[in-house]
Amino acid sequence: MRLKFAAFVWCMIWWGLVGLSVGGRVRHYKFDVEYMIKTPDCLEHVVMGINGQFPGPTIRAQVGDILHIALTNKLSTEGTVIHWHGIRQFRTPWADGTASISQCAINPGETYHYRFTVDKPGTYFYHGHYGMQRAAGLYGSLIVDLPKGQNEPFHYDDEFNLLLSDLWHTSSHEQEVGLSSKPFRWIGEPQSLLINGRGQFNCSLAAKLVNTTLPQCNFRGGEQCAPQILHVEPNKTYRIRIASTTSLASLNLAISNHKLVVVEADGNYVQPFAVDDIDIYSGETYSVLLRTDQNPNNNYWVSIGVRGRLPKTPQGLTILNYKTISASVFPTSPPPITPLWNDFERSKSFTKKVIAKVGTPQPPKFSDRKVFLLNTQNLVDGFIKWAINNMSLALPPTPYLGSIKFKLNNAFDQKPPPEKFPQDYDIFNPPTKNPNANIGNGVYTFHLDEVVDVILQNANQLNGIGSEIHPWHLHGHDFWVLGYGEGKFKDGDENKFNLTHAPLRNTAVIFPYGWTALRFKADNPGVWAFHCHIEPHLHMGMGVIFAEGVHKVGKIPNEALTCGLTGKLLVNKRH
């Protein structure tokens, strides 16, 4: 019997080792975060980058791989963290990369070890999540492939990455100060739009074809702002992975004369559909298929332009080059015209076409709990802030994950924030009755495996008439988008929910004066940010904190706990 038992044990160990070798390769990266001088839009700027690169290096892995990123902070005067956007961090909530939520900020000179599993194929990216470091340029692509031998549910011959961003000529520090000042100073519109970190501010690639006072761009080759050209062969299918890490801008992307077939959104397969262009909001990712079936004796524009805000930023451009001709030959037609910035019906039409691919897990038919989140602009002691249910988020000095795990009840406000807002609130006018909000850092706590509905409600701004687009991103989860509606959410709107082909996403947009309904399962022990992905809006308080099953979280690495009250706990244990 003992021999049989020993053989069984060795068999189990062997199978475990085989499993590790097949699906658990460890991929090591060394990231040095630092400021550097670059010319991303043909003017010199100080940007934040990694290992001397802007944008940061692309990470590529397979499902089941373990990423081990040793991140050293080489900024001389500020902390940093990196969030791995779209990676759910099952069993590793301390690796989510959110300062004051999942970990302490990494001090200058320190190295933090992010170690986590990528469990789902798709198009993702990473970015700074401390202060406004994403606006400073701290971002890069993260691609997760299927394991070898497995195929995507669509065919393609090759692929490209397009990482979209916006750029200001004022520093992120100056922007932060303006947003936190009285009188308030808005950051304004970006000066340039970047494709893979490249744009043109003082010249135009299409100067001879559009109405502009800018001169024609003439590149000799090797310039940091020269467009990264997409080289293609005729009659092939290309997968284009698109991620938006913009700080502010909602974008529209088009490729002259070519249809785009949308097949993936936020790392989830969708029912394929063909369009002439796509809207993409900050925090979203897509894969589109492009068939190179046009005249191979021409080149074609790839363009991005601003949507959702009155555009004061020129289009970002690069070229789709058929290899049958020289890449130096410019297209002969003007770039695609970006749709009107305030044509929201067009935006809604595209967004509603994104539905789950057949076979995608669908939401539970009923929820256990409903949380209504009213999104408003308010005053706090005369400072302009954004608030959710009249609470503007200000993060505490001790990360929530450690303080909840160790029951440090004085680390943050123990009173839960409101789960609904007054039903008589007028979303169509400024908040004249009560323009003042409160600063808070309370937490919405859910039972493990609880099914939660979140109704995001948009409203009028503080002054004048107007309502903005807000893309909301949830950490640690994918959610089902149940639907969108006009005006204020009311009883009976649940009957409009899509429970049969709801798409799984991690970022969802709320349109002006409208609502968006989400459903998710609180099945990932940890503490998770849920916030508007527009960088200045989050900086001004537009976010909430979700916590679930923190008692189930395993041992948190000490390096995540070295600040605030958890830091004092570590010191006391040593002594």
Coordinates of C-alpha atoms in Angstrom, one line a residue:
M1 CA 0.0 0.0 0.0
R2 CA 2.8 2.4 0.9
L3 CA 4.5 1.7 -2.5
K4 CA 1.2 2.4 -4.3
F5 CA 0.7 5.6 -2.3
A6 CA 4.3 6.8 -3.0
A7 CA 3.8 6.1 -6.7
F8 CA 0.5 8.1 -6.6
V9 CA 2.3 11.0 -4.9
W10 CA 5.2 11.0 -7.4
C11 CA 2.6 10.8 -10.3
M12 CA 0.9 13.9 -8.9
I13 CA 4.2 15.8 -8.5
W14 CA 5.2 14.8 -12.1
W15 CA 1.9 16.0 -13.5
G16 CA 2.3 19.2 -11.5
L17 CA 5.7 19.9 -13.0
V18 CA 4.4 19.1 -16.5
G19 CA 1.6 21.6 -15.9
L20 CA 4.1 24.3 -14.8
S21 CA 6.4 23.7 -17.7
V22 CA 3.5 23.9 -20.2
G23 CA 1.4 26.8 -18.9
G24 CA 3.6 28.6 -16.4
R25 CA 6.7 30.0 -18.0
V26 CA 8.2 32.9 -16.0
R27 CA 9.0 35.9 -18.2
H28 CA 11.4 38.3 -16.5
Y29 CA 11.6 42.0 -17.2
K30 CA 13.6 44.8 -15.7
F31 CA 12.0 48.2 -15.9
D32 CA 13.8 51.4 -14.9
V33 CA 11.2 54.2 -14.7
E34 CA 12.8 57.6 -15.4
Y35 CA 12.3 61.1 -17.0
M36 CA 14.0 61.7 -20.3
I37 CA 14.1 64.3 -23.1
K38 CA 12.4 63.1 -26.3
T39 CA 10.8 64.7 -29.4
P40 CA 7.6 62.7 -29.7
D41 CA 5.8 65.4 -31.8
C42 CA 8.9 67.0 -33.3
L43 CA 9.4 69.4 -30.3
E44 CA 11.5 68.5 -27.3
H45 CA 9.7 67.5 -24.1
V46 CA 10.4 65.9 -20.8
V47 CA 8.5 62.6 -20.8
M48 CA 8.4 59.6 -18.5
G49 CA 9.6 56.4 -20.0
I50 CA 11.1 53.0 -19.2
N51 CA 14.6 51.7 -20.0
G52 CA 15.2 54.8 -22.1
Q53 CA 12.2 54.1 -24.2
F54 CA 9.0 56.1 -24.8
P55 CA 6.5 54.5 -24.9
G56 CA 7.7 51.8 -22.6
P57 CA 8.7 48.3 -24.0
T58 CA 6.0 46.0 -25.3
I59 CA 5.4 43.0 -23.1
R60 CA 4.4 39.8 -24.9
A61 CA 3.3 36.6 -23.1
Q62 CA 1.2 33.5 -23.5
V63 CA -1.9 32.6 -21.4
G64 CA -0.7 31.0 -18.2
D65 CA 2.7 32.7 -18.2
I66 CA 3.9 34.4 -15.0
L67 CA 5.3 37.9 -15.6
H68 CA 8.0 39.0 -13.2
I69 CA 8.7 42.7 -13.6
A70 CA 11.4 44.2 -11.4
L71 CA 10.5 47.9 -11.5
T72 CA 13.1 50.3 -10.2
N73 CA 12.1 53.9 -9.6
K74 CA 14.8 56.2 -11.0
L75 CA 12.7 59.3 -10.5
S76 CA 14.6 61.5 -8.1
T77 CA 11.8 63.2 -6.3
E78 CA 8.6 61.2 -6.6
G79 CA 7.1 57.8 -6.1
T80 CA 5.7 55.6 -8.9
V81 CA 3.6 52.4 -9.6
I82 CA 2.4 50.7 -12.7
H83 CA -1.1 49.3 -13.3
W84 CA -1.4 46.3 -15.6
H85 CA -4.7 47.4 -17.3
G86 CA -7.1 44.6 -18.0
I87 CA -5.1 41.9 -16.1
R88 CA -7.5 40.7 -13.4
Q89 CA -4.8 39.7 -10.8
F90 CA -6.5 36.6 -9.4
R91 CA -4.7 35.7 -6.2
T92 CA -2.3 38.6 -6.6
P93 CA -4.3 41.8 -5.7
W94 CA -1.1 43.4 -4.4
A95 CA 0.3 43.4 -8.0
D96 CA -2.5 45.5 -9.4
G97 CA -0.3 48.6 -9.3
T98 CA -2.5 51.2 -7.7
A99 CA -0.9 53.5 -5.1
S100 CA -2.7 53.7 -1.8
I101 CA -5.1 50.9 -2.9
S102 CA -3.1 47.8 -3.6
Q103 CA 0.4 48.9 -2.6
C104 CA 2.6 51.7 -1.3
A105 CA 4.1 53.9 -3.9
I106 CA 7.6 52.8 -4.9
N107 CA 10.1 55.4 -3.5
P108 CA 13.0 56.8 -5.5
G109 CA 15.8 54.3 -5.8
E110 CA 13.6 51.4 -4.6
T111 CA 12.8 48.2 -6.7
Y112 CA 9.3 46.6 -6.5
H113 CA 8.7 43.1 -7.9
Y114 CA 5.4 42.7 -9.8
R115 CA 4.7 39.0 -10.2
F116 CA 1.4 37.8 -11.6
T117 CA -0.2 35.4 -14.0
V118 CA -1.8 36.4 -17.4
D119 CA -4.8 34.1 -17.6
K120 CA -6.7 35.4 -20.6
P121 CA -5.6 36.2 -24.2
G122 CA -6.1 39.7 -25.5
T123 CA -4.9 43.2 -26.1
Y124 CA -4.0 45.1 -23.0
F125 CA -1.6 47.8 -21.9
Y126 CA 0.1 49.1 -18.7
H127 CA 0.4 52.6 -17.3
G128 CA 1.4 54.7 -14.3
H129 CA -1.3 54.9 -11.6
Y130 CA 0.3 57.5 -9.3
G131 CA -0.5 61.2 -9.6
M132 CA -0.8 62.0 -13.3
Q133 CA 2.2 59.9 -14.5
R134 CA 0.1 58.4 -17.3
A135 CA -0.2 62.0 -18.7
A136 CA 3.6 62.3 -18.4
G137 CA 4.0 59.3 -20.7
L138 CA 4.3 56.3 -18.4
Y139 CA 2.6 53.6 -20.6
G140 CA 3.2 50.7 -22.9
S141 CA 1.5 47.7 -24.6
L142 CA 0.9 44.3 -23.1
I143 CA -0.2 41.5 -25.4
V144 CA -1.3 38.0 -24.2
D145 CA -1.3 35.3 -26.9
L146 CA -3.1 32.0 -26.9
P147 CA -1.0 29.0 -25.9
K148 CA 0.9 27.4 -28.8
G149 CA -1.4 25.0 -30.7
Q150 CA -4.5 27.0 -30.0
N151 CA -6.1 29.3 -32.6
E152 CA -8.0 32.5 -32.5
P153 CA -11.7 32.3 -33.7
F154 CA -10.7 34.4 -36.7
H155 CA -7.9 34.2 -39.3
Y156 CA -5.2 36.7 -39.9
D157 CA -1.8 36.7 -41.6
D158 CA 0.1 39.2 -39.5
E159 CA -0.6 41.9 -36.9
F160 CA 0.2 45.5 -35.8
N161 CA 0.0 47.3 -32.5
L162 CA -1.4 50.8 -32.3
L163 CA -1.0 52.5 -28.9
L164 CA -2.8 55.8 -29.0
S165 CA -2.1 58.7 -26.6
D166 CA -2.4 62.5 -26.3
L167 CA 0.4 65.0 -25.5
W168 CA 0.6 68.4 -23.8
H169 CA 3.4 70.9 -23.9
T170 CA 2.9 71.7 -20.2
S171 CA 4.2 69.1 -17.7
S172 CA 2.0 66.8 -15.8
H173 CA 3.1 68.5 -12.6
E174 CA 1.9 71.9 -13.9
Q175 CA -1.4 70.3 -14.9
E176 CA -1.8 68.8 -11.4
V177 CA -1.2 72.1 -9.7
G178 CA -3.7 73.9 -12.0
L179 CA -6.4 71.2 -11.3
S180 CA -5.9 71.6 -7.5
S181 CA -5.8 75.4 -7.5
K182 CA -8.2 78.2 -6.7
P183 CA -9.0 79.7 -9.1
F184 CA -9.2 76.4 -11.0
R185 CA -7.0 76.0 -14.1
W186 CA -8.1 73.4 -16.6
I187 CA -5.5 71.5 -18.6
G188 CA -7.0 72.5 -21.9
E189 CA -6.9 70.3 -25.0
P190 CA -3.8 68.3 -26.0
Q191 CA -1.4 69.8 -28.4
S192 CA -0.8 66.5 -30.3
L193 CA -2.2 63.1 -30.8
L194 CA 0.4 60.3 -30.9
I195 CA 0.4 56.9 -32.6
N196 CA 2.9 54.6 -30.9
G197 CA 4.4 57.6 -29.3
R198 CA 4.8 59.6 -32.5
G199 CA 3.0 62.7 -33.8
Q200 CA 3.7 66.0 -35.6
F201 CA 3.0 69.4 -34.0
N202 CA 4.9 71.9 -36.2
C203 CA 4.3 70.3 -39.6
S204 CA 1.6 68.1 -41.3
L205 CA 2.0 64.9 -43.2
A206 CA -1.1 65.9 -45.2
A207 CA -0.3 69.6 -45.7
K208 CA -0.7 69.5 -49.5
L209 CA -4.1 67.8 -49.1
V210 CA -5.9 69.7 -46.3
N211 CA -6.5 73.3 -45.3
T212 CA -3.7 74.1 -42.9
T213 CA -1.0 76.8 -42.4
L214 CA 1.5 74.1 -41.3
P215 CA 4.3 73.2 -43.7
Q216 CA 4.7 69.7 -45.2
C217 CA 6.6 67.3 -43.0
N218 CA 9.8 66.2 -44.6
F219 CA 11.7 63.4 -42.7
R220 CA 15.1 62.1 -43.6
G221 CA 14.6 59.0 -41.5
G222 CA 15.3 58.2 -37.9
E223 CA 13.5 61.2 -36.4
Q224 CA 11.7 60.3 -33.2
C225 CA 8.5 62.0 -34.5
A226 CA 8.6 60.3 -37.9
P227 CA 5.4 58.2 -38.3
Q228 CA 5.7 54.5 -37.7
I229 CA 4.5 53.2 -41.1
L230 CA 2.3 50.0 -41.4
H231 CA 3.9 47.9 -44.2
V232 CA 1.4 45.4 -45.7
E233 CA 1.2 43.1 -48.6
P234 CA -1.8 43.0 -51.0
N235 CA -4.7 40.6 -50.4
K236 CA -3.7 39.7 -46.8
T237 CA -5.7 40.0 -43.6
Y238 CA -4.0 41.9 -40.7
R239 CA -5.0 42.1 -37.1
I240 CA -4.6 45.6 -35.7
R241 CA -4.5 45.7 -31.9
I242 CA -5.6 49.2 -30.8
A243 CA -5.3 50.5 -27.2
S244 CA -6.1 54.0 -25.9
T245 CA -4.1 55.3 -23.0
T246 CA -5.1 58.9 -23.6
S247 CA -5.2 61.2 -20.6
L248 CA -8.3 63.1 -21.9
A249 CA -9.2 62.6 -25.6
S250 CA -11.8 60.2 -26.9
L251 CA -10.7 59.2 -30.4
N252 CA -12.0 58.0 -33.7
L253 CA -9.7 55.8 -35.9
A254 CA -10.1 55.3 -39.6
I255 CA -8.0 53.9 -42.5
S256 CA -8.7 55.4 -45.9
N257 CA -10.8 53.1 -48.2
H258 CA -10.6 50.1 -45.9
K259 CA -13.2 48.5 -43.8
L260 CA -12.4 47.5 -40.2
V261 CA -14.0 44.3 -38.7
V262 CA -14.1 44.5 -34.9
V263 CA -13.4 41.1 -33.3
E264 CA -12.1 41.8 -29.8
A265 CA -12.9 44.4 -27.1
D266 CA -11.0 44.7 -23.8
G267 CA -9.6 41.2 -24.1
N268 CA -12.9 39.6 -24.9
Y269 CA -14.2 38.2 -28.3
V270 CA -17.1 40.0 -29.8
Q271 CA -19.5 39.2 -32.6
P272 CA -17.6 40.4 -35.6
F273 CA -19.0 43.5 -37.4
A274 CA -17.6 45.7 -40.1
V275 CA -17.4 49.5 -39.9
D276 CA -15.6 52.4 -41.7
D277 CA -14.1 53.7 -38.4
I278 CA -14.2 53.1 -34.7
D279 CA -14.6 55.2 -31.6
I280 CA -12.2 54.4 -28.8
Y281 CA -12.3 55.9 -25.3
S282 CA -9.5 56.1 -22.8
G283 CA -8.9 52.7 -21.3
E284 CA -10.5 50.7 -24.1
T285 CA -8.7 48.2 -26.3
Y286 CA -9.9 46.6 -29.6
S287 CA -8.7 44.2 -32.2
V288 CA -9.9 44.9 -35.8
L289 CA -9.2 42.9 -38.9
L290 CA -8.2 44.7 -42.1
R291 CA -8.2 43.2 -45.5
T292 CA -5.6 44.7 -47.9
D293 CA -7.9 44.6 -50.9
Q294 CA -7.4 48.1 -52.3
N295 CA -5.3 49.4 -55.2
P296 CA -1.8 48.2 -54.4
N297 CA -0.3 51.2 -56.3
N298 CA -1.4 53.6 -53.6
N299 CA -0.7 54.2 -50.0
Y300 CA -3.5 55.1 -47.5
W301 CA -3.9 57.2 -44.4
V302 CA -4.3 55.9 -40.9
S303 CA -5.9 58.7 -38.9
I304 CA -7.1 59.5 -35.4
G305 CA -9.1 62.5 -34.4
V306 CA -10.9 63.8 -31.3
R307 CA -14.5 62.8 -30.5
G308 CA -16.7 63.9 -27.6
R309 CA -15.0 67.3 -27.0
L310 CA -14.7 70.3 -29.2
P311 CA -11.5 69.4 -31.1
K312 CA -8.6 71.8 -30.9
T313 CA -6.0 69.2 -31.7
P314 CA -5.0 68.2 -35.2
Q315 CA -5.5 64.6 -36.4
G316 CA -2.8 62.1 -35.7
L317 CA -1.6 60.5 -38.9
T318 CA 0.5 57.6 -40.2
I319 CA 0.5 55.6 -43.5
L320 CA -0.6 52.2 -44.5
N321 CA 2.0 51.3 -47.1
Y322 CA 1.4 48.5 -49.7
K323 CA 4.8 47.0 -50.1
T324 CA 4.3 47.1 -53.9
I325 CA 5.3 50.8 -53.8
S326 CA 7.6 53.0 -51.8
A327 CA 6.6 54.0 -48.3
S328 CA 7.7 57.6 -49.2
V329 CA 4.9 58.0 -51.6
F330 CA 2.1 60.0 -49.9
P331 CA -1.5 59.2 -50.4
T332 CA -3.2 61.3 -53.1
S333 CA -6.5 61.9 -51.2
P334 CA -7.0 63.8 -47.9
P335 CA -7.2 61.8 -44.7
P336 CA -10.6 60.5 -43.5
I337 CA -12.7 63.2 -42.0
T338 CA -13.2 62.6 -38.2
P339 CA -17.0 62.5 -37.5
L340 CA -18.4 65.6 -35.7
W341 CA -17.2 65.7 -32.1
N342 CA -20.8 66.0 -30.7
D343 CA -22.5 63.5 -32.9
F344 CA -23.3 61.3 -29.9
E345 CA -25.9 59.3 -31.7
R346 CA -23.2 58.0 -34.0
S347 CA -21.0 57.2 -31.0
K348 CA -23.9 55.3 -29.3
S349 CA -24.6 53.4 -32.5
F350 CA -21.1 52.1 -32.7
T351 CA -20.9 51.3 -29.0
K352 CA -24.2 49.3 -29.1
K353 CA -22.9 47.2 -32.0
V354 CA -20.3 45.6 -29.6
I355 CA -22.0 42.4 -28.4
A356 CA -20.6 39.2 -27.1
K357 CA -19.5 36.5 -29.4
V358 CA -21.7 33.4 -29.3
G359 CA -20.4 31.1 -26.5
T360 CA -19.3 34.0 -24.2
P361 CA -20.5 33.4 -20.6
Q362 CA -23.6 35.5 -20.0
P363 CA -24.5 37.4 -16.8
P364 CA -26.6 35.8 -14.0
K365 CA -30.2 36.6 -14.5
F366 CA -30.5 38.4 -11.2
S367 CA -28.3 40.6 -9.1
D368 CA -28.0 40.5 -5.3
R369 CA -27.3 44.2 -4.9
K370 CA -27.7 47.4 -6.8
V371 CA -25.4 50.4 -6.5
F372 CA -26.4 53.7 -8.1
L373 CA -23.5 56.1 -8.8
L374 CA -24.3 59.7 -9.7
N375 CA -21.4 61.5 -11.4
T376 CA -21.4 65.2 -10.7
Q377 CA -19.0 68.2 -10.7
N378 CA -19.0 70.0 -7.4
L379 CA -17.2 72.4 -5.0
V380 CA -15.2 71.4 -2.0
D381 CA -14.2 74.5 0.1
G382 CA -14.3 76.4 -3.1
F383 CA -12.2 74.0 -5.1
I384 CA -13.7 72.4 -8.2
K385 CA -13.9 68.6 -7.8
W386 CA -15.7 65.6 -9.3
A387 CA -17.9 63.6 -6.9
I388 CA -19.8 60.3 -6.9
N389 CA -23.0 60.5 -4.8
N390 CA -21.6 63.7 -3.4
M391 CA -18.3 62.1 -2.3
S392 CA -15.0 63.1 -3.9
L393 CA -12.4 60.4 -3.6
A394 CA -9.1 61.3 -1.8
L395 CA -6.9 58.2 -1.2
P396 CA -5.6 57.5 2.3
P397 CA -1.8 57.2 3.1
T398 CA -2.2 53.5 4.0
P399 CA -3.1 51.2 1.1
Y400 CA -6.6 49.7 1.6
L401 CA -5.5 46.2 0.9
G402 CA -3.2 46.1 3.9
S403 CA -5.4 48.2 6.2
I404 CA -8.5 46.0 5.6
K405 CA -6.5 42.7 5.8
F406 CA -5.0 43.7 9.2
K407 CA -8.2 45.4 10.4
L408 CA -6.6 48.9 10.8
N409 CA -10.0 50.6 11.3
N410 CA -8.5 54.1 11.7
A411 CA -6.8 53.9 8.3
F412 CA -9.8 55.2 6.3
D413 CA -13.4 56.3 6.8
Q414 CA -15.3 53.2 8.1
K415 CA -18.7 54.7 7.1
P416 CA -19.6 53.2 3.7
P417 CA -20.3 55.8 1.0
P418 CA -23.9 56.2 -0.3
E419 CA -25.3 53.5 -2.6
K420 CA -27.8 55.7 -4.2
F421 CA -28.6 59.4 -4.8
P422 CA -31.8 61.4 -4.3
Q423 CA -34.4 60.5 -6.8
D424 CA -35.4 64.2 -7.3
Y425 CA -31.9 65.2 -8.4
D426 CA -32.1 67.2 -11.6
I427 CA -29.4 65.7 -13.9
F428 CA -30.1 68.3 -16.7
N429 CA -29.1 71.4 -14.8
P430 CA -26.2 72.6 -12.7
P431 CA -26.3 71.5 -9.0
T432 CA -27.7 74.9 -7.8
K433 CA -29.4 73.5 -4.7
N434 CA -26.3 71.9 -3.3
P435 CA -23.1 72.5 -5.3
N436 CA -20.9 71.4 -2.4
A437 CA -19.5 67.8 -2.0
N438 CA -17.5 66.1 0.7
I439 CA -14.1 64.6 0.5
G440 CA -14.1 60.9 1.4
N441 CA -12.2 57.6 1.3
G442 CA -14.9 55.1 2.3
V443 CA -15.2 51.7 0.7
Y444 CA -18.1 49.8 -1.0
T445 CA -17.7 46.3 0.5
F446 CA -19.3 43.3 -1.2
H447 CA -19.7 39.7 -0.1
L448 CA -17.6 37.2 -1.9
D449 CA -19.4 36.0 -5.0
E450 CA -22.1 38.6 -4.7
V451 CA -23.6 39.6 -8.0
V452 CA -23.6 43.4 -8.2
D453 CA -25.4 45.8 -10.5
V454 CA -23.8 49.2 -10.9
I455 CA -25.8 52.0 -12.6
L456 CA -23.6 54.8 -13.6
Q457 CA -25.6 58.0 -14.0
N458 CA -24.3 61.1 -15.8
A459 CA -25.4 64.6 -15.1
N460 CA -24.8 68.3 -15.9
Q461 CA -21.6 70.0 -15.1
L462 CA -21.1 72.6 -12.3
N463 CA -21.6 75.7 -14.5
G464 CA -23.6 76.3 -17.6
I465 CA -25.3 73.5 -19.6
G466 CA -23.2 70.5 -20.6
S467 CA -22.5 66.9 -19.8
E468 CA -19.3 65.0 -20.7
I469 CA -18.4 61.5 -21.8
H470 CA -16.8 59.4 -19.0
P471 CA -15.1 56.0 -19.7
W472 CA -15.2 54.0 -16.4
H473 CA -12.6 51.3 -15.8
L474 CA -13.0 48.5 -13.2
H475 CA -9.8 46.9 -11.8
G476 CA -9.7 43.2 -11.0
H477 CA -12.8 42.2 -13.0
D478 CA -14.5 42.1 -16.3
F479 CA -18.2 43.1 -16.2
W480 CA -21.1 42.6 -18.4
V481 CA -22.5 45.8 -20.0
L482 CA -26.2 45.4 -19.7
G483 CA -27.3 48.5 -21.5
Y484 CA -27.3 52.2 -22.0
G485 CA -30.1 54.7 -21.6
E486 CA -31.1 58.3 -22.0
G487 CA -31.9 60.6 -19.1
K488 CA -32.2 59.5 -15.5
F489 CA -32.4 55.8 -14.8
K490 CA -35.9 54.9 -13.5
D491 CA -38.0 51.9 -12.3
G492 CA -38.7 49.6 -15.2
D493 CA -35.4 50.4 -17.1
E494 CA -34.2 47.0 -15.9
N495 CA -36.6 45.5 -18.4
K496 CA -34.3 46.8 -21.1
F497 CA -31.2 45.0 -19.9
N498 CA -29.4 42.8 -22.4
L499 CA -29.0 39.4 -20.6
T500 CA -28.5 37.2 -23.8
H501 CA -25.5 38.7 -25.5
A502 CA -24.1 41.2 -23.1
P503 CA -20.4 42.0 -23.9
L504 CA -17.7 41.5 -21.3
R505 CA -15.6 44.6 -20.9
N506 CA -13.4 46.2 -18.3
T507 CA -14.1 49.8 -19.4
A508 CA -17.5 51.3 -20.3
V509 CA -18.6 54.7 -21.4
I510 CA -21.3 56.9 -20.0
F511 CA -22.8 59.2 -22.5
P512 CA -23.9 62.8 -21.8
Y513 CA -27.1 63.0 -19.7
G514 CA -27.4 59.2 -19.8
W515 CA -26.8 56.0 -17.8
T516 CA -24.9 52.8 -18.3
A517 CA -25.7 49.6 -16.4
L518 CA -23.1 47.0 -15.5
R519 CA -23.2 43.6 -13.8
F520 CA -20.2 41.8 -12.2
K521 CA -19.5 39.0 -9.8
A522 CA -17.5 40.0 -6.8
D523 CA -15.3 36.8 -7.1
N524 CA -11.8 38.2 -6.8
P525 CA -10.6 38.8 -3.2
G526 CA -9.0 42.2 -3.0
V527 CA -9.5 45.9 -3.1
W528 CA -10.1 47.4 -6.5
A529 CA -10.4 50.9 -8.0
F530 CA -13.4 51.8 -10.1
H531 CA -12.9 55.2 -11.7
C532 CA -13.2 57.4 -14.7
H533 CA -10.2 56.7 -16.9
I534 CA -9.8 60.4 -17.9
E535 CA -6.7 61.3 -15.9
P536 CA -7.6 64.8 -14.7
H537 CA -11.1 63.6 -13.7
L538 CA -9.6 60.8 -11.5
H539 CA -7.2 63.4 -10.1
M540 CA -10.2 65.5 -9.2
G541 CA -11.9 62.7 -7.3
M542 CA -14.0 60.8 -9.9
G543 CA -13.6 57.3 -8.5
V544 CA -14.8 54.8 -5.9
I545 CA -13.2 51.8 -4.1
F546 CA -14.6 48.2 -4.1
A547 CA -13.5 45.5 -1.7
E548 CA -14.5 41.9 -1.5
G549 CA -13.3 38.8 0.3
V550 CA -10.1 40.5 1.7
H551 CA -10.0 37.9 4.5
K552 CA -9.3 35.3 1.7
V553 CA -6.3 37.2 0.4
G554 CA -3.0 35.3 1.0
K555 CA 0.2 36.7 2.4
I556 CA 0.8 40.2 1.1
P557 CA 4.4 40.8 0.2
N558 CA 6.1 43.2 2.7
E559 CA 7.2 45.5 -0.1
A560 CA 3.6 46.4 -0.7
L561 CA 3.1 47.5 2.9
T562 CA 6.1 49.7 3.8
C563 CA 4.1 53.0 4.2
G564 CA 1.5 54.4 6.5
L565 CA 0.1 52.2 9.3
T566 CA 1.1 49.0 7.7
G567 CA 4.7 50.2 7.5
K568 CA 4.6 50.8 11.3
L569 CA 3.3 47.3 11.8
L570 CA 6.3 45.9 9.9
V571 CA 8.7 48.1 12.0
N572 CA 7.0 46.9 15.3
K573 CA 7.3 43.2 14.2
R574 CA 11.0 43.7 13.5
H575 CA 11.5 45.1 17.0

